[in-house]
PDB file of C-alpha atoms in Angstrom:
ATOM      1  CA  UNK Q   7      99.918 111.573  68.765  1.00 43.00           C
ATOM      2  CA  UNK Q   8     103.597 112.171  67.602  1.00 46.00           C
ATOM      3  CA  UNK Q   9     104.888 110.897  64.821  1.00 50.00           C
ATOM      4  CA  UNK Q  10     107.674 108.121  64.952  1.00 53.00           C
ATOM      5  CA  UNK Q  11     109.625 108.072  61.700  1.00 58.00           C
ATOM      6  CA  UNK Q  12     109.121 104.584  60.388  1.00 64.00           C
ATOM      7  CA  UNK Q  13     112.851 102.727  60.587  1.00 77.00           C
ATOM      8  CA  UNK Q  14     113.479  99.386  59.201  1.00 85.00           C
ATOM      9  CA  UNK Q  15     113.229  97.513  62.244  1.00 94.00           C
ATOM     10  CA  UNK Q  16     110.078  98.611  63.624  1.00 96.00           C
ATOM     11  CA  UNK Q  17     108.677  97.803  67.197  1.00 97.00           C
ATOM     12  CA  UNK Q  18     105.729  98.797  69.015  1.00 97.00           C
ATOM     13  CA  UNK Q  19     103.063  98.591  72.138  1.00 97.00           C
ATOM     14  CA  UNK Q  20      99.389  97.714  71.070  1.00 97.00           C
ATOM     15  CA  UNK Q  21      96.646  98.764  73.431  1.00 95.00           C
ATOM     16  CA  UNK Q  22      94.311 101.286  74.817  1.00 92.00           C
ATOM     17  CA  UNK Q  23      94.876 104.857  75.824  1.00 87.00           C
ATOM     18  CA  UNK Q  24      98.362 104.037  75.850  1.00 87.00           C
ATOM     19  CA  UNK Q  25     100.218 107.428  75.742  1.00 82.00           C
ATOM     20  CA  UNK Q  26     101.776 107.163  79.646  1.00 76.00           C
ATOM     21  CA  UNK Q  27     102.929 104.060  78.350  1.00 81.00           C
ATOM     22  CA  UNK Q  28     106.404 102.525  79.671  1.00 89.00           C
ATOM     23  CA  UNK Q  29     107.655 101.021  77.085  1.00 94.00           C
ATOM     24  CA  UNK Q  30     107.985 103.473  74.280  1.00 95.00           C
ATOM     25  CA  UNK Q  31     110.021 105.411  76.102  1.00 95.00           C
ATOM     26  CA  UNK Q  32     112.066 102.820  77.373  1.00 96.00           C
ATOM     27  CA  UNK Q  33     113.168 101.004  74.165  1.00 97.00           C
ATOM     28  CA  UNK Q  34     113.665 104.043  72.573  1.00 96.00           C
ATOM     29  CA  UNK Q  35     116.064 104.869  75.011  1.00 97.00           C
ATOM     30  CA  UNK Q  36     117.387 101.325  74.724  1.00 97.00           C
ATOM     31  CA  UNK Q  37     117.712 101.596  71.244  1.00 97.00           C
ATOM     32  CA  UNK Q  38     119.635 104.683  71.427  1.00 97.00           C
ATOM     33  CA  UNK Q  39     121.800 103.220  73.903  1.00 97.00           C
ATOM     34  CA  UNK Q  40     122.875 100.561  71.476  1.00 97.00           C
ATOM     35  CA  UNK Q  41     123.727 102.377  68.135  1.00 97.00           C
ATOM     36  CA  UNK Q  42     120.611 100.710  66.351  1.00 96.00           C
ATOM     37  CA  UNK Q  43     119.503 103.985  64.283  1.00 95.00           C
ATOM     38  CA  UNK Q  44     116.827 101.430  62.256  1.00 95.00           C
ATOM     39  CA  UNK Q  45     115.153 100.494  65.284  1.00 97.00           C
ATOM     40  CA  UNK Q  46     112.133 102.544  66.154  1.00 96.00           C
ATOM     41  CA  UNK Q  47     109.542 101.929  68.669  1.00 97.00           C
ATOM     42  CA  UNK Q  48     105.725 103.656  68.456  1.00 95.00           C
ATOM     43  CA  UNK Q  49     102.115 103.354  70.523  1.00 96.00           C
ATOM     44  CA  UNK Q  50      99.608 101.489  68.070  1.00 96.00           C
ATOM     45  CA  UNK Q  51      96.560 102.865  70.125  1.00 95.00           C
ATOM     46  CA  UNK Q  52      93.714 100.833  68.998  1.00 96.00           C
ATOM     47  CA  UNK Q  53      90.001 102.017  69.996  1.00 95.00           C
ATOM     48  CA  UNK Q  54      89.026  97.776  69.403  1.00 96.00           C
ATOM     49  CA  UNK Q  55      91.041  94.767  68.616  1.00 97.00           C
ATOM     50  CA  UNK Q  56      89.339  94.394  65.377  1.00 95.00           C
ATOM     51  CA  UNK Q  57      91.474  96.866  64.194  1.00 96.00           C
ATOM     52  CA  UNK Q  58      94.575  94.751  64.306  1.00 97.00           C
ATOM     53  CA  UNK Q  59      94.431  92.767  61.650  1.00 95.00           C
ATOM     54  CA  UNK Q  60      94.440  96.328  59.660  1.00 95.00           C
ATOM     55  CA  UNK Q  61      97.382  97.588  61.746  1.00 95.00           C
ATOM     56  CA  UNK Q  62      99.493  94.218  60.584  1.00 95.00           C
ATOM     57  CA  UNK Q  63      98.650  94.261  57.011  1.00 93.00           C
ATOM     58  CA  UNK Q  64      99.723  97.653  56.105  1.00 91.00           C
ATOM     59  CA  UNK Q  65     102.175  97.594  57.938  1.00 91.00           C
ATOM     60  CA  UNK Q  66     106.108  96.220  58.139  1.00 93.00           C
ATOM     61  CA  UNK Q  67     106.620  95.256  61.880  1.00 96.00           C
ATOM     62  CA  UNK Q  68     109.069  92.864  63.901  1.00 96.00           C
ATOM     63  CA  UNK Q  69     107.555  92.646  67.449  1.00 97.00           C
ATOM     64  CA  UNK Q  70     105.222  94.203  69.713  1.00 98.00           C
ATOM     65  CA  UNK Q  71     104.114  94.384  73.649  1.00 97.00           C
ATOM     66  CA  UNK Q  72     100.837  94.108  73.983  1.00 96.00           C
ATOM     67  CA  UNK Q  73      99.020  95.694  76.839  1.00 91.00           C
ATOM     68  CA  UNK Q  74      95.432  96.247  78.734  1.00 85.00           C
ATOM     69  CA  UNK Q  75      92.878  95.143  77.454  1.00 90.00           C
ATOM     70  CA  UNK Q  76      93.942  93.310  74.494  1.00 95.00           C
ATOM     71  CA  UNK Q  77      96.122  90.422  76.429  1.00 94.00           C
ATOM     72  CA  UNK Q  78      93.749  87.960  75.888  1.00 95.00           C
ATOM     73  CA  UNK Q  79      91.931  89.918  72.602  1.00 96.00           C
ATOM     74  CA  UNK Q  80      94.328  89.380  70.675  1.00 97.00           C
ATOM     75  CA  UNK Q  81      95.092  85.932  70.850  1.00 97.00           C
ATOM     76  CA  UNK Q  82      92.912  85.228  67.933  1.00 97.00           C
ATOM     77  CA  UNK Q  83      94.871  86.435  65.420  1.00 97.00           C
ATOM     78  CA  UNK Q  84      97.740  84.615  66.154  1.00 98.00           C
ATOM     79  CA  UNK Q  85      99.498  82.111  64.192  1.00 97.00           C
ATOM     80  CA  UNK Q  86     100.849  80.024  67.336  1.00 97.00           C
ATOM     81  CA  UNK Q  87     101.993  80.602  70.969  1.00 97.00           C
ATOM     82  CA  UNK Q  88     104.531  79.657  72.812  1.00 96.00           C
ATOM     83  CA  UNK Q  89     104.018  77.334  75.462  1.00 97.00           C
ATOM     84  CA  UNK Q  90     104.245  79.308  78.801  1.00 96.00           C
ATOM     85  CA  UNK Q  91     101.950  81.604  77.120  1.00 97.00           C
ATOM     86  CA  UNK Q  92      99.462  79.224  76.415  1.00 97.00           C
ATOM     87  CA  UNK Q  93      99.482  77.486  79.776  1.00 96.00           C
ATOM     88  CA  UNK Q  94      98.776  81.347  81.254  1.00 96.00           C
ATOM     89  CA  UNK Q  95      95.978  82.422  78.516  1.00 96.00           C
ATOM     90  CA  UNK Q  96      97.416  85.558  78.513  1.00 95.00           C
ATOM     91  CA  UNK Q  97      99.784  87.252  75.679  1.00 96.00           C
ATOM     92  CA  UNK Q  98     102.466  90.276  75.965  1.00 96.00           C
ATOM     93  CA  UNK Q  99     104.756  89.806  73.778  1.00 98.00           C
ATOM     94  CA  UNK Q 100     104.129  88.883  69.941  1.00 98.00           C
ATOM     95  CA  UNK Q 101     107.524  87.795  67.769  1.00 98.00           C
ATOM     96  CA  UNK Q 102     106.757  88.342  63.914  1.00 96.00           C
ATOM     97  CA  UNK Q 103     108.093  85.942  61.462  1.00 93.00           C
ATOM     98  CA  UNK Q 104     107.743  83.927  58.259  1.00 91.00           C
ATOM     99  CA  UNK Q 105     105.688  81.648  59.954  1.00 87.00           C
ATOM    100  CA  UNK Q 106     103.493  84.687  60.977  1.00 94.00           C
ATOM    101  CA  UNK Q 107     102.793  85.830  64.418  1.00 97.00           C
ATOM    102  CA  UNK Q 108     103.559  84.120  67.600  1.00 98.00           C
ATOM    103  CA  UNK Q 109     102.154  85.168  71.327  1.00 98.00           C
ATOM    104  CA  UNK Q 110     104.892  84.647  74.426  1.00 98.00           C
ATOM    105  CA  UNK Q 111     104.354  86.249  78.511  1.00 97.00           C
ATOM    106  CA  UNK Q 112     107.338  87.999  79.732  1.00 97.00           C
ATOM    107  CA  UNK Q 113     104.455  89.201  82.732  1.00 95.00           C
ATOM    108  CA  UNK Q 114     105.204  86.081  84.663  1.00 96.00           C
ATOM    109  CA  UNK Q 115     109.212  86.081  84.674  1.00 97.00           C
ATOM    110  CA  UNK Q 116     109.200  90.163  85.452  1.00 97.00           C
ATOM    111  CA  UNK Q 117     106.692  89.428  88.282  1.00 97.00           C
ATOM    112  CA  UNK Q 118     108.654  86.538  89.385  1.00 98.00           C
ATOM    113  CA  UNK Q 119     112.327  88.164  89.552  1.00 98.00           C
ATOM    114  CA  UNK Q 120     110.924  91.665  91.288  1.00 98.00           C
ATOM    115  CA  UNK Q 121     108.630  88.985  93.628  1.00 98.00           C
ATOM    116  CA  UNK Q 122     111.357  86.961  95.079  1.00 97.00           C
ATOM    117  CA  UNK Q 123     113.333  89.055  96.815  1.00 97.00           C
ATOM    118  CA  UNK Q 124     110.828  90.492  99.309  1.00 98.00           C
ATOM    119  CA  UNK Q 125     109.144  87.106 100.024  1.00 98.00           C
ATOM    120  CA  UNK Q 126     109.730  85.232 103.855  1.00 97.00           C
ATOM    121  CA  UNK Q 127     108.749  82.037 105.069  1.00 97.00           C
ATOM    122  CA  UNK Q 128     105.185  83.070 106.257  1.00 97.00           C
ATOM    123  CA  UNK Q 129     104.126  84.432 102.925  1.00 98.00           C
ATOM    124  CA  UNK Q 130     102.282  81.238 101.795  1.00 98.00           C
ATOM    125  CA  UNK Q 131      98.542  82.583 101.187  1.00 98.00           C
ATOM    126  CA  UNK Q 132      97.776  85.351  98.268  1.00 98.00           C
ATOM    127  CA  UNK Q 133      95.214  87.732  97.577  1.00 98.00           C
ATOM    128  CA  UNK Q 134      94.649  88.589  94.037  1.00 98.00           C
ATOM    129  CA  UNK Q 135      92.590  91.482  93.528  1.00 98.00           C
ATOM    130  CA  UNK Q 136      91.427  92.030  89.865  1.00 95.00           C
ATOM    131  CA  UNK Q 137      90.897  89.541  86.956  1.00 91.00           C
ATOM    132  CA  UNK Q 138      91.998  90.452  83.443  1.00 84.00           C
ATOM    133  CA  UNK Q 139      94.640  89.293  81.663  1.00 81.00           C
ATOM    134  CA  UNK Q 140      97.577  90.651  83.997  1.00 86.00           C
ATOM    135  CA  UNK Q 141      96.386  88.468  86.533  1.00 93.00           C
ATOM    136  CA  UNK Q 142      96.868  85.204  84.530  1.00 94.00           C
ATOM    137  CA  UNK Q 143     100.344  85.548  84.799  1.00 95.00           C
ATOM    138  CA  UNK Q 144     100.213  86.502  88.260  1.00 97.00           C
ATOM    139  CA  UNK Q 145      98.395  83.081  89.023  1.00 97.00           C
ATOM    140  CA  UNK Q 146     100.724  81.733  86.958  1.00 97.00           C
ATOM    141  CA  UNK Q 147     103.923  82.528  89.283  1.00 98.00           C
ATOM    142  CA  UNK Q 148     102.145  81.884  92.551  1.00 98.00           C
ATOM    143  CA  UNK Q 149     101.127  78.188  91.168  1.00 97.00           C
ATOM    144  CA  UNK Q 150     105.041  77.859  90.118  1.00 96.00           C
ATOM    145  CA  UNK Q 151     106.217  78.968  93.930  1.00 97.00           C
ATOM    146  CA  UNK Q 152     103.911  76.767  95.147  1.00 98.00           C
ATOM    147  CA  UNK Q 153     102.040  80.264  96.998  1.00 98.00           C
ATOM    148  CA  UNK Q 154      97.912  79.450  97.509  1.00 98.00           C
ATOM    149  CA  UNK Q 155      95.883  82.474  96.324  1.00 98.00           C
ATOM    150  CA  UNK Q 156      92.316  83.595  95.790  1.00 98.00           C
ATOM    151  CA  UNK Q 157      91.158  86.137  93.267  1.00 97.00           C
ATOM    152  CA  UNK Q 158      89.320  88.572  94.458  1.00 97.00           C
ATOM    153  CA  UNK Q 159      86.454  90.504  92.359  1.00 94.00           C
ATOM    154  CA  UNK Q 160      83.354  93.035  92.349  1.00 92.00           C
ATOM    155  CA  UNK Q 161      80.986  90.044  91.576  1.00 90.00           C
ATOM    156  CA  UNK Q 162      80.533  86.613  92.818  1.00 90.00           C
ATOM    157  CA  UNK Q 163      82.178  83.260  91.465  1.00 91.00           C
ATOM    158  CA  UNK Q 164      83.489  80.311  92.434  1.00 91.00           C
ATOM    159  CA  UNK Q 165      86.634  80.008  94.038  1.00 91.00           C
ATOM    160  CA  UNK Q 166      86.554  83.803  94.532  1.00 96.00           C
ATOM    161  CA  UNK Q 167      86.083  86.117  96.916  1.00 97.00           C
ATOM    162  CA  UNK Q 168      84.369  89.449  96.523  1.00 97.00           C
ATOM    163  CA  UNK Q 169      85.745  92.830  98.227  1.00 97.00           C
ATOM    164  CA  UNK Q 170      82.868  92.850 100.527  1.00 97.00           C
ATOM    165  CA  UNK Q 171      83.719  89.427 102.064  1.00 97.00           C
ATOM    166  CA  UNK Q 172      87.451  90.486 102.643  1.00 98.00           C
ATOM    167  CA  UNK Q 173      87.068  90.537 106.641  1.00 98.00           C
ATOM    168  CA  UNK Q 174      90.176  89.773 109.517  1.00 98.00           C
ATOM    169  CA  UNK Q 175      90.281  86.718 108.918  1.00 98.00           C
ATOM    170  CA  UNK Q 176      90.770  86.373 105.308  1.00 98.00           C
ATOM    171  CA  UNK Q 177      93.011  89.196 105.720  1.00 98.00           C
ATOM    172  CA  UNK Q 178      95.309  88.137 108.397  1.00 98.00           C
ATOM    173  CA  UNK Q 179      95.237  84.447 106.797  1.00 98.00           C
ATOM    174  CA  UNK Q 180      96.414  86.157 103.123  1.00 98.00           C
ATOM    175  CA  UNK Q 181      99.688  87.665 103.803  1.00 98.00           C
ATOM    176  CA  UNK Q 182     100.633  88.549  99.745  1.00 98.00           C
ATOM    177  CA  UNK Q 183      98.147  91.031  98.308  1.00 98.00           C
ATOM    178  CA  UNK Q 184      98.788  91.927  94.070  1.00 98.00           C
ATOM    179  CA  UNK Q 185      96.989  94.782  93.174  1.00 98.00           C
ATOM    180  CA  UNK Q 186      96.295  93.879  89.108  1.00 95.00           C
ATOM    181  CA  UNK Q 187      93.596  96.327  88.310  1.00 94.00           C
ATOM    182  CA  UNK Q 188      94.317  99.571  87.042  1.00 91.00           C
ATOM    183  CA  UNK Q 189      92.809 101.549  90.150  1.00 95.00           C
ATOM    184  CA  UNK Q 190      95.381 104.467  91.326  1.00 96.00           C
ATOM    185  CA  UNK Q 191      96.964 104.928  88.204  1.00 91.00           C
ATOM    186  CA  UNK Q 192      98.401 108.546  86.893  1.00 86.00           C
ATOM    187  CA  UNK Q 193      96.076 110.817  87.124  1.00 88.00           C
ATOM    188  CA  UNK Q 194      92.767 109.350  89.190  1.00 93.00           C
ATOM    189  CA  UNK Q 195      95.538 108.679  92.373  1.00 96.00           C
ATOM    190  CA  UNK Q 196      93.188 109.155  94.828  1.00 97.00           C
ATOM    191  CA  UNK Q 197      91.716 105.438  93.827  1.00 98.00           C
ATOM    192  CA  UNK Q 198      92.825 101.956  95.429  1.00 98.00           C
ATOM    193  CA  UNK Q 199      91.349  98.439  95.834  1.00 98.00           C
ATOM    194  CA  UNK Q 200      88.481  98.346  98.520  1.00 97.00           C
ATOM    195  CA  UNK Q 201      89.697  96.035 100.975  1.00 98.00           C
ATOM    196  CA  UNK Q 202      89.780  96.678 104.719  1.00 98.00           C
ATOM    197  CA  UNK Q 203      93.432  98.368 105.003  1.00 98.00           C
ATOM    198  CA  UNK Q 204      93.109  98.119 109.043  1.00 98.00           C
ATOM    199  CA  UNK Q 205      93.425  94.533 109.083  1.00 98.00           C
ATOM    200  CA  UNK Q 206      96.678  95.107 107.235  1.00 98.00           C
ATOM    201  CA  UNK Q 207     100.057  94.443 109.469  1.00 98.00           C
ATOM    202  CA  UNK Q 208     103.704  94.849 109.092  1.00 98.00           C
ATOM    203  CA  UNK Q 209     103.682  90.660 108.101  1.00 98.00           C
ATOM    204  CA  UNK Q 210     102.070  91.661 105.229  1.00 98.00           C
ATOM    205  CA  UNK Q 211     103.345  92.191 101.573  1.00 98.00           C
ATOM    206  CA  UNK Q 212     101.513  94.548  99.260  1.00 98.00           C
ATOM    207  CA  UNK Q 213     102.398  94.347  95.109  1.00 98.00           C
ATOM    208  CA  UNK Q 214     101.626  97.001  92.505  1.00 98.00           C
ATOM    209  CA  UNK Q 215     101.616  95.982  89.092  1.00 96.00           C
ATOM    210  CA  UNK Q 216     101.200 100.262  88.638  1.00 94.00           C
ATOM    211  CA  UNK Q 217     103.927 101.805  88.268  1.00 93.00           C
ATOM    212  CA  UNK Q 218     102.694 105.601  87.540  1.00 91.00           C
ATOM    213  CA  UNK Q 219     102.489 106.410  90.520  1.00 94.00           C
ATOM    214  CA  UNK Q 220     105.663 105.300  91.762  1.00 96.00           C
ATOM    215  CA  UNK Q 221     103.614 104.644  95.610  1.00 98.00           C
ATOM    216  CA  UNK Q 222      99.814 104.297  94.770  1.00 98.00           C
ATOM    217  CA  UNK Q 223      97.409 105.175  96.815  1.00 98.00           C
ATOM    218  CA  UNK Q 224      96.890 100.950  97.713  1.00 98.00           C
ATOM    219  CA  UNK Q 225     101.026 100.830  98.749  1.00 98.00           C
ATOM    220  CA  UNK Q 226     100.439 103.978 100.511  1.00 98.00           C
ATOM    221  CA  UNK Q 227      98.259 102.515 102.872  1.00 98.00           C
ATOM    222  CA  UNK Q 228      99.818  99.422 102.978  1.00 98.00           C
ATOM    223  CA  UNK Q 229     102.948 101.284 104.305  1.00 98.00           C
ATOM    224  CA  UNK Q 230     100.894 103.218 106.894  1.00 98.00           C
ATOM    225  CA  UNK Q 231     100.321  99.903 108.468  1.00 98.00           C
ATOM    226  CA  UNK Q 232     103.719  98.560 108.188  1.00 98.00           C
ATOM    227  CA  UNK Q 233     103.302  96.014 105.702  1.00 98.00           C
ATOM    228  CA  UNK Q 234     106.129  95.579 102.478  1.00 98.00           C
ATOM    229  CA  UNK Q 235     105.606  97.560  99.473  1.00 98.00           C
ATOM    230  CA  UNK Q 236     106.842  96.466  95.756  1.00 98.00           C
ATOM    231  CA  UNK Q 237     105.684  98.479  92.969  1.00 98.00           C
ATOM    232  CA  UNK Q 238     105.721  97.479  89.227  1.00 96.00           C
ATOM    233  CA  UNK Q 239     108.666  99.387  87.968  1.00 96.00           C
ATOM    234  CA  UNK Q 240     111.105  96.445  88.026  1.00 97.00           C
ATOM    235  CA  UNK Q 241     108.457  94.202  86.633  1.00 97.00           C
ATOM    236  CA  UNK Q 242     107.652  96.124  83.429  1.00 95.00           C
ATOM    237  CA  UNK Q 243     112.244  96.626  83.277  1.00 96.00           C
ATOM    238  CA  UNK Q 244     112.346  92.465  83.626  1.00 97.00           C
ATOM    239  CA  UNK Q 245     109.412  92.131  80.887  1.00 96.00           C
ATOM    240  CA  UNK Q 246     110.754  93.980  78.290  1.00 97.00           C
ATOM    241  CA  UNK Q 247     114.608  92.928  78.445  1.00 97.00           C
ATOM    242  CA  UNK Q 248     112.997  89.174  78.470  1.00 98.00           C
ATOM    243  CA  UNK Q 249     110.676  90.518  75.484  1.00 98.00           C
ATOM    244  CA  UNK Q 250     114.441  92.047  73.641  1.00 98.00           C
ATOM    245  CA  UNK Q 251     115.889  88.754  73.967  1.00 98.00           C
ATOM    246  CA  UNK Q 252     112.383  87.325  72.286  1.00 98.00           C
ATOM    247  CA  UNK Q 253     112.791  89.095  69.234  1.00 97.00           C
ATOM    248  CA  UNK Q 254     116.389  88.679  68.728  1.00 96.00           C
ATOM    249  CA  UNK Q 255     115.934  85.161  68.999  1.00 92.00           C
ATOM    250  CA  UNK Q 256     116.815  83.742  65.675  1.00 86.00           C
TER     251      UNK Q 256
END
């Protein structure tokens, strides 16, 4: 892993098997871009989240994104959370200050602003396929647009459906599908969701939280049927400029 000289104001993404990550790259840039030679920006790649507690105490830090899996891991050790974040159960953003360390989402408003703009009248039924912690925010936005969804998972629960129940009905009826699993990402892009793409149709809008690929293999074949594609570029660009403004909050 390379070594980020250790500046004064020091920021940072905790996960797991992090290096493709988005945001180092991008607030260094950012930083760069502003004239703020003590900011730096580094991967804390933790094998568990018992490690954190480690990573804080030895070391000087003002704020961190916090990625898969530790969303909801690393609640725990927080001091308090704000209140969106609580309400989601879900963490990506952690502000340190006197009063130690507190947990906000900047998932929901990225998903929300990139969202928007490709949503039409008939787009009133979601499909949520995948349940960690990305997905809380995800439900999260639907609920606040007032959008009906169903999670969607490998094993049975209430209120959910599994992949092998996904049939035309359910399909034709759920018009918004959100991809929030981590199948298709850089390098296994041959992988995607296992629903039943032929049911898909161009009144259909398919949502990537990946962005690496730019078009997954899920998008692809949401395109080949004519359906909407959104990736999850803009989403992780919203995120951190609402996670910026976080830690420069006084």
């Amino acid at each position: 892993m390379e070594k980020t000289e250790k500046k004064e104001n020091r920021f940072g993404l905790l996960g797991k098997n992090i290096s493709y990550s988005f945001s180092q790259g991008y607030f260094t840039k950012k930083f760069q871009e502003l004239g703020l030679d003590d900011h730096s920006y580094e991967n804390f790649d933790l094998p568990q989240i018992s490690d954190f507690e480690t990573l804080v105490t030895q070391n000087t830090l003002s704020g961190m994104n916090v990625t898969i899996p530790y969303k909801e891991q690393v609640i725990p050790f927080l001091s308090q959370m704000d209140g969106t974040a609580s309400a989601i159960g879900a963490v990506n953003v952690i502000k340190f200050g006197p009063q130690g360390l507190t947990g906000f989402n900047t998932d929901f408003y990225g998903f929300q602003k990139s969202l928007e703009p490709f949503l039409q009248a008939h787009h009133t039924k979601a499909l949520i396929l995948g349940t960690g912690g990305a997905s809380k925010a995800i439900r999260f936005v639907l609920d606040e647009l007032g959008i009906a969804h169903r999670f969607v998972s490998r094993s049975k629960k209430e209120d959910q459906f599994t992949y092998e129940e996904l049939d035309r009905e359910i399909m034709e009826d759920h018009t918004v599908i959100i991809n929030c699993t981590p199948l298709g990402t850089y390098p296994n892009l041959s992988e995607k969701p296992d629903i039943p793409y032929s049911f898909i149709s161009e009144k259909h809008l398919l949502f990537d939280l990946i962005y690496n690929p730019a078009k997954t293999a899920f998008l692809a074949s949401g395109e080949a049927q004519g359906a909407a594609i959104c990736n999850g570029q803009k989403m992780l660009e919203f995120q951190a400029e609402k996670a910026w403004e976080i830690w420069n909050m006084p």
